[in-house]
Structures are given as C-alpha cells and as structure tokens.
Short mmCIF file of C-alpha atoms and ligand atoms in Angstrom, two decimals:
data_model
loop_
_atom_site.label_atom_id
_atom_site.label_comp_id
_atom_site.label_asym_id
_atom_site.label_seq_id
_atom_site.Cartn_x
_atom_site.Cartn_y
_atom_site.Cartn_z
CA MET A 1 -10.66 19.21 -12.92
CA LYS A 2 -10.76 22.99 -13.47
CA LYS A 3 -7.87 24.89 -11.92
CA LEU A 4 -10.00 26.94 -9.55
CA SER A 5 -12.01 24.11 -8.08
CA TYR A 6 -8.81 22.10 -7.79
CA LEU A 7 -7.22 24.89 -5.74
CA PHE A 8 -10.32 25.04 -3.57
CA LEU A 9 -10.11 21.29 -3.03
CA VAL A 10 -6.44 21.50 -2.12
CA ALA A 11 -7.20 24.17 0.48
CA VAL A 12 -10.06 22.16 1.92
CA ILE A 13 -8.07 18.92 2.13
CA ALA A 14 -5.26 20.78 3.82
CA CYS A 15 -7.39 22.10 6.63
CA THR A 16 -10.07 19.44 6.78
CA ASN A 17 -10.16 16.78 9.35
CA SER A 18 -12.48 13.96 8.33
CA HIS A 19 -14.47 14.78 11.47
CA ALA A 20 -15.14 18.31 10.33
CA GLN A 21 -18.54 19.32 9.14
CA PHE A 22 -19.30 22.88 8.22
CA GLY A 23 -21.92 24.96 6.50
CA ARG A 24 -25.68 24.90 6.63
CA PRO A 25 -27.40 21.55 6.23
CA GLY A 26 -29.28 21.29 2.97
CA GLY A 27 -28.09 24.57 1.38
CA ALA A 28 -25.63 25.33 -1.39
CA ASP A 29 -22.84 24.90 1.16
CA SER A 30 -23.86 21.35 1.77
CA ALA A 31 -23.97 20.55 -1.97
CA GLN A 32 -20.46 21.98 -2.26
CA ARG A 33 -19.41 20.00 0.79
CA ARG A 34 -20.70 16.76 -0.70
CA LYS A 35 -18.81 17.47 -3.91
CA THR A 36 -15.65 18.18 -1.96
CA GLN A 37 -16.03 15.04 0.09
CA ASP A 38 -16.60 12.99 -3.06
CA SER A 39 -13.41 14.40 -4.56
CA ILE A 40 -11.44 13.71 -1.38
CA ARG A 41 -12.81 10.18 -1.38
CA GLN A 42 -11.79 9.68 -5.01
CA LEU A 43 -8.27 11.02 -4.56
CA THR A 44 -7.95 8.93 -1.39
CA GLU A 45 -8.95 5.75 -3.23
CA GLN A 46 -6.40 6.56 -5.94
CA ASP A 47 -3.63 7.08 -3.42
CA HIS A 48 -4.53 3.89 -1.54
CA GLN A 49 -4.46 1.98 -4.83
CA ASN A 50 -1.11 3.55 -5.71
CA MET A 51 0.30 2.23 -2.42
CA MET A 52 -1.21 -1.22 -3.01
CA ASP A 53 0.47 -1.23 -6.46
CA GLN A 54 3.81 -0.26 -4.96
CA LEU A 55 3.41 -3.15 -2.50
CA HIS A 56 2.30 -5.55 -5.30
CA ILE A 57 -0.88 -6.33 -3.37
CA THR A 58 -4.09 -6.88 -5.30
CA SER A 59 -6.48 -7.20 -2.38
CA ILE A 60 -6.64 -7.00 1.38
CA ARG A 61 -8.90 -8.72 3.89
CA GLN A 62 -12.05 -6.97 5.01
CA GLY A 63 -12.10 -5.00 8.25
CA ALA A 64 -14.38 -5.76 11.19
CA ASN A 65 -17.90 -4.37 11.09
CA GLY A 66 -18.57 -2.48 14.29
CA ASN A 67 -22.11 -1.44 13.40
CA ASP A 68 -23.91 -4.71 12.78
CA PRO A 69 -23.37 -7.57 15.25
CA LYS A 70 -25.10 -9.95 12.78
CA ALA A 71 -22.75 -9.17 9.89
CA PRO A 72 -20.49 -12.06 8.80
CA ASN A 73 -17.51 -9.84 9.57
CA ALA A 74 -18.96 -8.41 12.81
CA ALA A 75 -16.34 -7.13 15.23
CA ASN A 76 -15.43 -9.76 17.80
CA TYR A 77 -16.07 -9.10 21.47
CA ASP A 78 -15.72 -12.70 22.66
CA GLU A 79 -12.56 -12.89 24.75
CA SER A 80 -12.12 -16.60 24.02
CA LYS A 81 -11.56 -15.70 20.34
CA ALA A 82 -9.59 -12.53 20.88
CA ASN A 83 -6.06 -13.89 20.90
CA PRO A 84 -5.34 -15.79 17.68
CA PHE A 85 -1.66 -14.81 17.92
CA PRO A 86 -0.93 -15.09 21.63
CA ASN A 87 2.86 -14.84 21.39
CA LEU A 88 4.23 -11.33 21.48
CA PRO A 89 7.74 -10.41 20.33
CA ASP A 90 9.90 -10.13 23.45
CA PRO A 91 11.04 -6.52 23.94
CA LEU A 92 13.98 -7.79 25.97
CA VAL A 93 15.44 -10.23 23.44
CA LEU A 94 17.71 -8.96 20.67
CA LYS A 95 17.16 -10.04 17.06
CA ASN A 96 20.20 -12.30 17.46
CA GLY A 97 18.42 -14.14 20.29
CA LYS A 98 20.55 -12.71 23.11
CA PRO A 99 18.75 -11.38 26.19
CA VAL A 100 18.74 -7.68 27.06
CA THR A 101 20.11 -7.65 30.58
CA THR A 102 21.19 -4.04 31.08
CA ALA A 103 19.84 -0.56 30.41
CA LYS A 104 22.85 0.01 28.17
CA ILE A 105 21.97 -2.92 25.89
CA TRP A 106 18.39 -1.61 25.77
CA TRP A 107 19.45 1.90 24.70
CA ASP A 108 22.35 0.92 22.43
CA LYS A 109 20.98 -2.19 20.73
CA ARG A 110 17.42 -3.29 21.42
CA ARG A 111 15.53 0.00 21.36
CA PRO A 112 17.06 0.96 17.99
CA GLU A 113 15.98 -2.43 16.59
CA ILE A 114 12.41 -1.79 17.74
CA VAL A 115 12.43 1.78 16.41
CA GLU A 116 13.65 0.55 13.01
CA ASP A 117 10.79 -1.96 12.81
CA PHE A 118 8.17 0.64 13.75
CA ASP A 119 9.69 3.08 11.25
CA ARG A 120 9.74 0.66 8.36
CA GLU A 121 6.57 -1.36 8.92
CA ILE A 122 4.12 0.51 11.15
CA TYR A 123 4.28 4.31 11.31
CA GLY A 124 6.81 5.14 8.60
CA ARG A 125 10.12 6.97 8.68
CA MET A 126 10.55 10.66 9.19
CA PRO A 127 12.50 12.13 6.27
CA LYS A 128 16.16 12.95 6.95
CA HIS A 129 15.66 16.59 6.03
CA ILE A 130 12.52 18.32 7.11
CA PRO A 131 12.27 22.07 6.53
CA LYS A 132 12.61 24.44 9.44
CA VAL A 133 9.65 25.85 11.34
CA THR A 134 9.61 29.50 12.40
CA TRP A 135 7.15 30.32 15.16
CA GLU A 136 5.26 33.58 15.08
CA VAL A 137 3.13 34.78 18.00
CA THR A 138 0.08 36.22 16.25
CA SER A 139 -1.74 37.41 19.36
CA THR A 140 -1.36 37.64 23.12
CA THR A 141 -4.54 38.06 25.14
CA ASN A 142 -5.29 38.43 28.83
CA GLU A 143 -8.46 36.52 29.50
CA LYS A 144 -10.33 34.56 32.12
CA ASN A 145 -10.93 30.85 32.08
CA GLY A 146 -13.46 30.26 34.85
CA ASP A 147 -12.08 32.28 37.77
CA VAL A 148 -8.49 32.12 36.62
CA ASP A 149 -6.67 34.90 34.79
CA VAL A 150 -4.68 33.44 31.93
CA ILE A 151 -2.43 34.73 29.21
CA THR A 152 -3.20 33.10 25.89
CA LYS A 153 -0.82 33.22 22.99
CA LYS A 154 -1.87 32.16 19.51
CA LEU A 155 0.93 31.04 17.27
CA ILE A 156 1.61 29.98 13.73
CA GLY A 157 4.54 27.74 12.94
CA HIS A 158 5.52 28.65 9.40
CA VAL A 159 7.24 25.74 7.67
CA ASP A 160 9.93 26.83 5.22
CA ASN A 161 8.53 25.86 1.83
CA SER A 162 11.26 27.35 -0.37
CA SER A 163 12.01 23.84 -1.67
CA TYR A 164 8.43 23.50 -2.98
CA PRO A 165 6.42 26.75 -2.81
CA GLY A 166 3.30 25.00 -4.14
CA ILE A 167 2.59 23.69 -0.65
CA THR A 168 2.20 25.90 2.41
CA VAL A 169 2.17 24.45 5.93
CA ASP A 170 1.26 26.76 8.82
CA ILE A 171 1.00 24.92 12.13
CA GLN A 172 -1.65 26.29 14.49
CA LEU A 173 -0.91 26.31 18.20
CA SER A 174 -2.27 28.13 21.20
CA VAL A 175 -0.90 28.15 24.73
CA SER A 176 -2.48 29.52 27.90
CA THR A 177 -0.65 29.95 31.19
CA PRO A 178 -1.86 31.31 34.55
CA ALA A 179 -1.31 35.09 34.67
CA ASN A 180 -0.17 34.93 38.31
CA ALA A 181 2.46 32.21 37.78
CA THR A 182 5.76 33.10 39.42
CA GLY A 183 7.85 30.94 37.13
CA PRO A 184 7.68 28.58 34.17
CA VAL A 185 4.79 26.10 34.44
CA PRO A 186 4.17 22.56 33.16
CA VAL A 187 1.93 22.49 30.10
CA ILE A 188 -0.56 19.85 28.99
CA MET A 189 -0.77 19.96 25.20
CA GLN A 190 -3.75 18.45 23.42
CA PHE A 191 -4.10 17.34 19.84
CA GLY A 192 -7.25 19.39 19.49
CA PHE A 193 -10.42 19.19 17.51
CA ILE A 194 -10.31 22.90 16.61
CA PHE A 195 -10.53 24.40 13.18
CA PRO A 196 -9.55 27.65 11.52
CA GLY A 197 -11.51 30.53 12.95
CA GLY A 198 -11.85 28.69 16.24
CA ALA A 199 -14.96 26.75 15.17
CA ARG A 200 -15.46 23.44 16.89
CA PRO A 201 -16.77 20.62 14.76
CA PRO A 202 -19.82 18.78 15.97
CA ALA A 203 -19.32 15.31 17.43
CA PRO A 204 -17.84 13.03 14.76
CA PRO A 205 -20.19 10.78 12.85
CA PRO A 206 -20.02 7.15 13.92
CA VAL A 207 -17.23 5.68 11.80
CA ALA A 208 -17.16 1.92 11.45
CA GLY A 209 -18.64 1.25 14.83
CA ALA A 210 -16.89 3.82 16.99
CA PRO A 211 -19.53 5.29 19.27
CA THR A 212 -19.78 9.09 19.22
CA ARG A 213 -18.52 10.94 22.25
CA PRO A 214 -21.16 12.05 24.74
CA ALA A 215 -22.19 15.63 23.96
CA GLY A 216 -22.31 18.60 26.27
CA PRO A 217 -19.81 20.68 28.19
CA THR A 218 -18.29 19.37 31.37
CA THR A 219 -17.50 21.42 34.41
CA PRO A 220 -14.83 22.07 35.16
CA SER A 221 -13.33 21.64 31.70
CA TRP A 222 -9.99 19.84 31.41
CA GLN A 223 -8.32 23.21 30.90
CA GLN A 224 -9.82 24.47 34.17
CA GLN A 225 -8.65 21.32 35.95
CA VAL A 226 -5.16 21.97 34.60
CA LEU A 227 -5.27 25.60 35.77
CA ALA A 228 -6.37 24.46 39.23
CA LYS A 229 -2.99 22.74 39.49
CA GLY A 230 -1.25 25.97 38.54
CA TRP A 231 -0.30 24.58 35.14
CA GLY A 232 -0.90 25.74 31.59
CA TYR A 233 -2.55 24.15 28.57
CA ALA A 234 -1.90 24.17 24.86
CA ILE A 235 -3.81 23.03 21.81
CA ILE A 236 -2.14 22.04 18.59
CA VAL A 237 -4.27 21.55 15.48
CA PRO A 238 -3.30 18.29 13.73
CA GLY A 239 -5.05 19.20 10.46
CA SER A 240 -2.76 22.23 10.12
CA ILE A 241 0.24 19.85 10.04
CA GLN A 242 -1.15 17.03 7.95
CA ALA A 243 -4.66 16.33 6.67
CA ASP A 244 -6.64 13.47 8.13
CA ASN A 245 -7.22 11.64 4.86
CA GLY A 246 -5.30 9.82 2.14
CA ALA A 247 -5.98 12.54 -0.44
CA GLY A 248 -3.92 14.89 1.71
CA LEU A 249 -0.77 12.76 1.66
CA THR A 250 0.59 14.70 -1.31
CA GLN A 251 0.08 17.90 0.70
CA GLY A 252 0.76 19.01 4.27
CA ILE A 253 4.21 18.38 5.71
CA ILE A 254 4.39 14.92 4.12
CA GLY A 255 3.55 16.31 0.68
CA LEU A 256 5.89 19.26 1.12
CA VAL A 257 8.89 17.02 1.79
CA ASN A 258 7.88 14.72 -1.11
CA LYS A 259 7.35 17.73 -3.40
CA GLY A 260 3.75 16.75 -4.03
CA GLN A 261 4.51 13.13 -4.99
CA PRO A 262 2.88 10.04 -3.41
CA ARG A 263 4.58 8.29 -0.49
CA LYS A 264 6.99 5.38 -0.68
CA PRO A 265 5.96 2.32 1.41
CA ASP A 266 8.16 3.28 4.37
CA ASP A 267 7.43 7.03 4.33
CA TRP A 268 5.80 8.54 7.39
CA GLY A 269 2.04 8.69 7.80
CA SER A 270 -0.18 11.27 9.47
CA LEU A 271 0.39 9.98 13.02
CA ARG A 272 4.11 10.58 12.80
CA ALA A 273 3.56 13.88 11.05
CA TRP A 274 1.26 15.05 13.87
CA ALA A 275 3.84 13.83 16.41
CA TRP A 276 6.53 15.78 14.53
CA GLY A 277 4.37 18.91 14.76
CA ALA A 278 4.01 18.43 18.52
CA ASP A 279 7.77 18.18 18.76
CA ARG A 280 8.10 21.50 16.91
CA ALA A 281 5.76 22.99 19.52
CA ILE A 282 8.33 21.93 22.13
CA ASP A 283 10.95 23.90 20.16
CA TYR A 284 8.76 26.93 20.72
CA PHE A 285 8.10 26.14 24.41
CA GLU A 286 11.86 26.08 24.97
CA THR A 287 11.88 29.78 24.00
CA ASP A 288 8.83 30.81 26.07
CA LYS A 289 9.71 31.85 29.64
CA ALA A 290 6.16 31.15 30.84
CA VAL A 291 6.55 27.44 30.02
CA ASN A 292 8.66 24.72 31.61
CA ALA A 293 9.60 22.85 28.43
CA LYS A 294 10.88 19.92 30.48
CA GLU A 295 7.37 19.31 31.81
CA ILE A 296 5.21 18.95 28.73
CA ALA A 297 2.51 16.29 28.59
CA ILE A 298 0.74 15.37 25.37
CA GLU A 299 -2.91 14.33 25.33
CA GLY A 300 -5.12 13.00 22.59
CA HIS A 301 -8.33 11.06 22.19
CA SER A 302 -9.17 8.36 19.66
CA ARG A 303 -7.12 8.98 16.47
CA TYR A 304 -5.35 11.68 18.43
CA GLY A 305 -4.85 9.17 21.24
CA LYS A 306 -2.85 7.18 18.69
CA ALA A 307 -0.95 10.38 17.85
CA ALA A 308 -0.30 11.00 21.56
CA ILE A 309 1.36 7.63 22.17
CA VAL A 310 3.36 7.95 18.94
CA ALA A 311 4.46 11.43 20.05
CA LEU A 312 5.62 10.22 23.47
CA ALA A 313 7.36 7.18 21.99
CA TYR A 314 9.30 9.17 19.38
CA ASN A 315 9.86 12.56 21.02
CA PRO A 316 12.29 12.22 23.94
CA ARG A 317 11.58 15.76 25.23
CA MET A 318 7.91 14.89 25.84
CA ALA A 319 7.60 14.16 29.57
CA THR A 320 4.42 12.08 29.71
CA ALA A 321 1.15 11.39 27.88
CA TYR A 322 -2.54 10.86 28.46
CA VAL A 323 -3.46 8.34 25.75
CA SER A 324 -7.25 8.18 25.49
CA SER A 325 -9.14 5.44 23.62
CA SER A 326 -6.31 5.03 21.13
CA GLY A 327 -7.29 1.49 20.10
CA GLU A 328 -5.97 -0.15 16.93
CA GLY A 329 -2.97 1.75 15.56
CA GLY A 330 -2.43 3.10 19.09
CA ALA A 331 -1.84 1.23 22.34
CA LYS A 332 -3.97 -1.84 21.51
CA LEU A 333 -2.07 -4.97 20.50
CA HIS A 334 -2.27 -5.47 16.72
CA ARG A 335 -2.39 -9.22 17.37
CA ARG A 336 -5.78 -8.92 19.11
CA ASN A 337 -9.06 -9.79 17.47
CA ALA A 338 -11.33 -7.47 19.45
CA GLY A 339 -13.16 -4.40 18.21
CA GLU A 340 -11.21 -2.64 15.49
CA ILE A 341 -8.53 -4.71 13.75
CA VAL A 342 -5.51 -4.16 11.49
CA GLU A 343 -7.67 -4.60 8.37
CA ASN A 344 -9.77 -1.55 9.26
CA VAL A 345 -6.72 0.68 9.65
CA ALA A 346 -5.19 -0.73 6.45
CA GLY A 347 -8.29 0.25 4.48
CA SER A 348 -8.64 3.49 2.55
CA ASN A 349 -10.34 5.41 5.41
CA GLU A 350 -7.43 5.08 7.80
CA TYR A 351 -4.22 3.84 6.10
CA HIS A 352 -2.94 7.41 5.86
CA TRP A 353 -2.25 7.32 9.61
CA MET A 354 0.38 4.62 9.05
CA ALA A 355 3.26 3.67 6.80
CA GLY A 356 2.17 2.16 3.48
CA ASN A 357 3.93 -1.06 4.52
CA PHE A 358 1.33 -1.50 7.28
CA ILE A 359 -1.19 -2.52 4.61
CA LYS A 360 0.77 -5.75 3.98
CA TYR A 361 -0.40 -7.14 7.33
CA ALA A 362 -4.01 -7.09 6.13
CA GLY A 363 -3.02 -9.45 3.29
CA PRO A 364 -0.90 -11.29 2.21
CA LEU A 365 0.71 -11.25 5.67
CA ASN A 366 -1.10 -11.44 8.99
CA TRP A 367 -0.90 -9.74 12.39
CA GLY A 368 1.38 -12.41 13.80
CA ASP A 369 3.95 -11.56 11.10
CA MET A 370 4.55 -8.07 12.47
CA PRO A 371 8.09 -7.81 13.80
CA VAL A 372 6.85 -5.60 16.65
CA ASP A 373 3.61 -4.97 18.51
CA SER A 374 2.20 -2.10 20.52
CA HIS A 375 3.66 -3.18 23.85
CA GLU A 376 6.99 -2.21 22.28
CA LEU A 377 5.62 1.20 21.29
CA ILE A 378 4.77 1.70 24.96
CA ALA A 379 8.23 0.39 25.87
CA MET A 380 9.74 3.07 23.61
CA CYS A 381 8.23 5.63 26.02
CA ALA A 382 10.10 4.14 28.99
CA PRO A 383 11.30 5.33 31.45
CA ARG A 384 8.87 8.24 31.03
CA PRO A 385 5.47 7.81 32.65
CA VAL A 386 2.47 7.06 30.44
CA PHE A 387 -1.24 6.88 31.26
CA ILE A 388 -3.39 4.66 29.04
CA SER A 389 -7.14 5.05 29.09
CA GLY A 390 -10.31 3.63 27.56
CA GLY A 391 -14.02 3.58 28.25
CA GLU A 392 -16.37 0.78 29.13
CA LYS A 393 -19.91 1.21 27.81
CA GLY A 394 -19.85 1.62 24.08
CA ASP A 395 -16.08 1.91 23.76
CA GLY A 396 -15.49 -1.76 22.91
CA TRP A 397 -14.16 -0.76 19.48
CA VAL A 398 -10.89 0.41 21.08
CA ASP A 399 -10.37 -2.87 23.00
CA ALA A 400 -9.44 -1.63 26.47
CA ARG A 401 -8.22 -5.10 27.40
CA GLY A 402 -5.87 -5.19 24.42
CA MET A 403 -4.40 -1.86 25.52
CA PHE A 404 -4.06 -3.11 29.08
CA MET A 405 -2.27 -6.26 27.85
CA ALA A 406 0.17 -4.09 25.88
CA ALA A 407 0.84 -1.97 28.96
CA VAL A 408 1.52 -5.13 31.01
CA ALA A 409 3.88 -6.48 28.36
CA ALA A 410 5.82 -3.18 28.31
CA GLY A 411 6.39 -3.55 32.06
CA PRO A 412 9.68 -5.48 31.94
CA VAL A 413 11.31 -2.58 30.05
CA TYR A 414 10.15 -0.06 32.66
CA LYS A 415 11.53 -2.39 35.31
CA LEU A 416 14.87 -2.79 33.55
CA LEU A 417 15.15 1.02 33.48
CA GLY A 418 14.49 1.25 37.20
CA LYS A 419 10.84 2.24 36.96
CA LYS A 420 7.60 0.65 38.11
CA GLU A 421 5.67 -1.73 35.90
CA MET A 422 1.96 -1.97 36.64
CA ALA A 423 1.19 -3.43 40.02
CA ILE A 424 -1.35 -5.87 38.55
CA THR A 425 -1.41 -8.14 35.53
CA GLN A 426 -5.09 -9.17 35.66
CA PHE A 427 -7.49 -6.85 33.82
CA PRO A 428 -8.77 -4.54 36.58
CA PRO A 429 -12.39 -3.72 37.39
CA VAL A 430 -13.75 -0.54 35.80
CA GLU A 431 -12.58 2.72 37.43
CA THR A 432 -9.67 0.98 39.12
CA LEU A 433 -6.24 2.42 38.43
CA ALA A 434 -3.66 -0.16 37.40
CA ASP A 435 -0.83 1.88 38.82
CA GLY A 436 2.83 2.14 37.97
CA ASP A 437 4.98 4.42 35.85
CA VAL A 438 3.06 2.80 33.04
CA ALA A 439 -0.56 3.05 34.19
CA PHE A 440 -3.99 2.08 32.89
CA ARG A 441 -7.55 2.98 33.81
CA GLN A 442 -10.84 2.10 32.18
CA HIS A 443 -13.56 4.61 33.00
CA SER A 444 -17.23 3.64 32.99
CA SER A 445 -18.32 6.03 30.19
CA GLY A 446 -18.10 5.67 26.42
CA HIS A 447 -15.78 6.97 23.74
CA THR A 448 -14.51 10.04 25.56
CA ASP A 449 -11.48 11.36 27.41
CA VAL A 450 -13.51 13.40 29.92
CA PRO A 451 -13.84 10.99 32.88
CA ASN A 452 -10.15 10.16 33.23
CA TRP A 453 -8.82 13.74 33.30
CA PRO A 454 -8.76 13.97 37.13
CA THR A 455 -6.90 10.64 37.41
CA PHE A 456 -4.41 11.62 34.73
CA LEU A 457 -3.70 15.00 36.32
CA THR A 458 -3.06 13.36 39.70
CA PHE A 459 -0.78 10.89 37.91
CA ALA A 460 1.13 13.69 36.14
CA GLY A 461 1.32 15.59 39.43
CA ARG A 462 3.56 12.87 40.81
CA TYR A 463 6.17 13.80 38.22
CA PHE A 464 5.70 17.55 37.70
CA LYS A 465 6.92 19.87 40.39
C1 GCU B 1 -12.77 5.48 13.85
C2 GCU B 1 -11.54 4.63 13.76
C3 GCU B 1 -10.74 4.65 15.05
C4 GCU B 1 -10.50 6.07 15.49
C5 GCU B 1 -11.82 6.81 15.58
C6 GCU B 1 -11.68 8.30 15.92
O1 GCU B 1 -13.69 4.87 14.68
O2 GCU B 1 -11.92 3.32 13.41
O3 GCU B 1 -9.51 4.00 14.83
O4 GCU B 1 -9.81 6.10 16.69
O5 GCU B 1 -12.46 6.76 14.33
O6 GCU B 1 -10.63 8.86 15.83
O7 GCU B 1 -12.69 8.88 16.25
#
C-alpha cells in the first residue's frame, strides 16, 4: 500500500465507527469509501486470523442468521430450545466450593475471582500502565436546549503518546449543565453516535439481523428530559478512544499501549477501552465544579449498551447505568440460544469488542465452558443500581428474556450487599418494570433506547439528590 493512502486509511479507521456513513452516494466519495471499507475489512480479517493462530484454532462455528428465518442457522426464538446450558456458575460460591456468606468474602475473595475470569476470557485485561490523559476545554458556549439555558463545554482528552508517537488518541467529550444550577449537578453520560465535526451518522445498516432504530426526532429529547430534572448530560465519542473494528486494534488506545502490535489473547478489547475512556471522563468531572462526580450515570444503546454495562461493572466511581438493548456480549446470558449468540460476536465483525480468548467459546469450547456468565457481570455492578432495558417488536436479536434472567441471577449478590434484588423472577409483561436496585424493563418498541428514558430517569432519581 502506498504511504499516503495508508495514512489516510489509518486516520479513517481511527475515527470511523462501523455505523458511520459519509459522503455523497454514488460520487467519488462513495468510491473512496468503498475502497476504505474494503481495506478495513481486509485488515480486520488478517487481525482475526492472527488471533485464531495465537489461539491455535483453525475454525469456529457459524453465528446465527438473524435475517432469514428459513436459513439452516436461523436465529432461534423458540423458548423451549433457548437454554441448552441451563446451569449458571453460582456467583456466591468460591472456586474452592465454599459458600460466600458475607459481604467481606464477596469483596475480598469472590468478586476478584469473577473479575479475573472476565479479564482473561471475556473482555480482556487493561494494561498495567496506560498513558495519562490531559483534558483540554476547547470551547465553552452558552446555549439553549429547548427552553433551558445550558453551558456546554467541549473537551479533548489528549492521551500522552510519548511512548509511541506514531499513534495519537484524542478523546472527544462534551458536557452540558443547566446555566441556573446553584451547585454541582448529576450528569448522565452517553456513549454517543457522534462524529468529528458534529455530524450524526444515519441509522446503522441492519447488521446480522439487528433491526434498525426507528428514525425521527423525539420530543422531548433525552437531554431535555435530563435537564427537566435539573441535571446535566455528557456525550463521549467511543470511536475517538478505540475504533469499532478489528483493523483498528493496532491503533487507538489499545494500539498505542501495544506500540502498534496485534493483541495477545487476554488483552483488552474495544468494550473495555471505551469503558476506560468513560472512566477518564470521570477524572475530568472531578475537576469541574458544575458537575457532581459522585452522581454520574452511563448510558449506551446496542454495542454501546454493552459498553455501558462493562463501564459500570469495572469503574467503581460510576454511580449507575442505563443499559439499552445490550444483548450478546452485554447483559444477555452467553449460555442462551436466542437471537444473537457467542459465535456471532466471536466472528470477524465483532470479536474486537472482546478479549481474543472469547473466540475459543465458539469452537473448540462451548458456551457452557465459560467460567463466568453475564449475571456475574451485573453482580460486579452491585451494590450500585443498574437499569437493564430491551425492546419487544423487532428487538428479538438482543434476547430481552436472556438479559432479564441474568438480572434475576445477579439478585443474590445485591441481597448479600444489603440491596434489593428484583421483586419478580417471572419474565414480566411488556412495559412492566421489574423493580429493585437491579431493575429491568422491556418497552414495546424496537431496537431503540428512546422509550425507556423516562423510566430510567425516575429510577436514577431515587438515588441522585
Ligand atoms: C449488531 C450486533 C449487535 C450490536 C448491534 C449494534 O446487530 O450483532 O451485537 O449490538 O449490531 O450495536 O447496533
């Protein structure tokens, strides 16, 4: 590849989310875009193969097909076939078989065991030394959102790249707080679908059966609902931390720490990198007098719903999360055969979200061989409140029931820590809140976070002053 076009590709991978589409359809831009996407695809396949080689795996099982119900590998939606591995690891039994009977045993022994398993096998480890981030406020604007006067700060988190100047990582963040606030306010931070220059990508193309989100603005927007509570909102741009494709794994924060080399099987993937970025945003919030850094919620939808639950689980300063349609790789039990399955996430389109080791569970191992499952990811959030959400019509891919089951199975840990598990254990009717400090609600729409915002904000309001 010529040097110039390689540099262009590097820049595009670094700031491209696989959802992003830009340029005019049909024109020279679109030819260039196709070329870029082909190159990303190629580099991604190479990186995926490299990881397979490191794992000594020659092939993995095929993922579920969410587009064609007649396909031999069509996604399963028959509940009688959805639980081939019904036994979950017990979050309250130590590896040595002893029961976890006190909060102290949970914190000192059992939680670290669970964290180690997630680190090694599922999401990957964060490196011991990650370069420092220096936040720069690039603009402060007084503006109106609806009727409310807000102060919006745009920020760049410059990651120190003196160890490997070939890779630059500049984290993009914006935070808006009510102009008339009399003190620091809670902030809801979203993993946002926003791109450099402020352009919003169109709705994502249907990937492997995931329905597109319903188009059109909603009134009031989630930001306006947040302002109505007297709170602030923030948006962090995941693609500015780590690209949303396998080609990008030798760039972004993961590539910077690895000095441009491919990952090892237990290195972190994009979900943990995005969660790390959100944690750096909290570093900044701790210095901003307009923000109550002890009352930060993280929100994300779909792949960013996965990032949101990973962020809450791993970042103890995060107060709560709205986890929307996170599905496989998020709150859904990996042991479930419903909608998207492990094999899809282990494939070359999505493996970059996870540790390389995750691929093993799509062959030669199976889901039941995982030392942990997602109920224990939710348990890692305890005792902090978490709100888990999915849609009904057309959101089957994310397996709302599998997420509900995980939330139920996390309950005993909440209880041990003096908090409320969900009040019900039977899958609730649509639009019925399964309430507790771990809570679940399935809205009646599709693949979207819009309908559950009011319920989440009421939920968060119980905890934020
Ligand atoms: C795909 C993928 C899901 C993911 C979704 C999204 O459908 O299979 O795991 O959540 O994209 O992020 O939009």
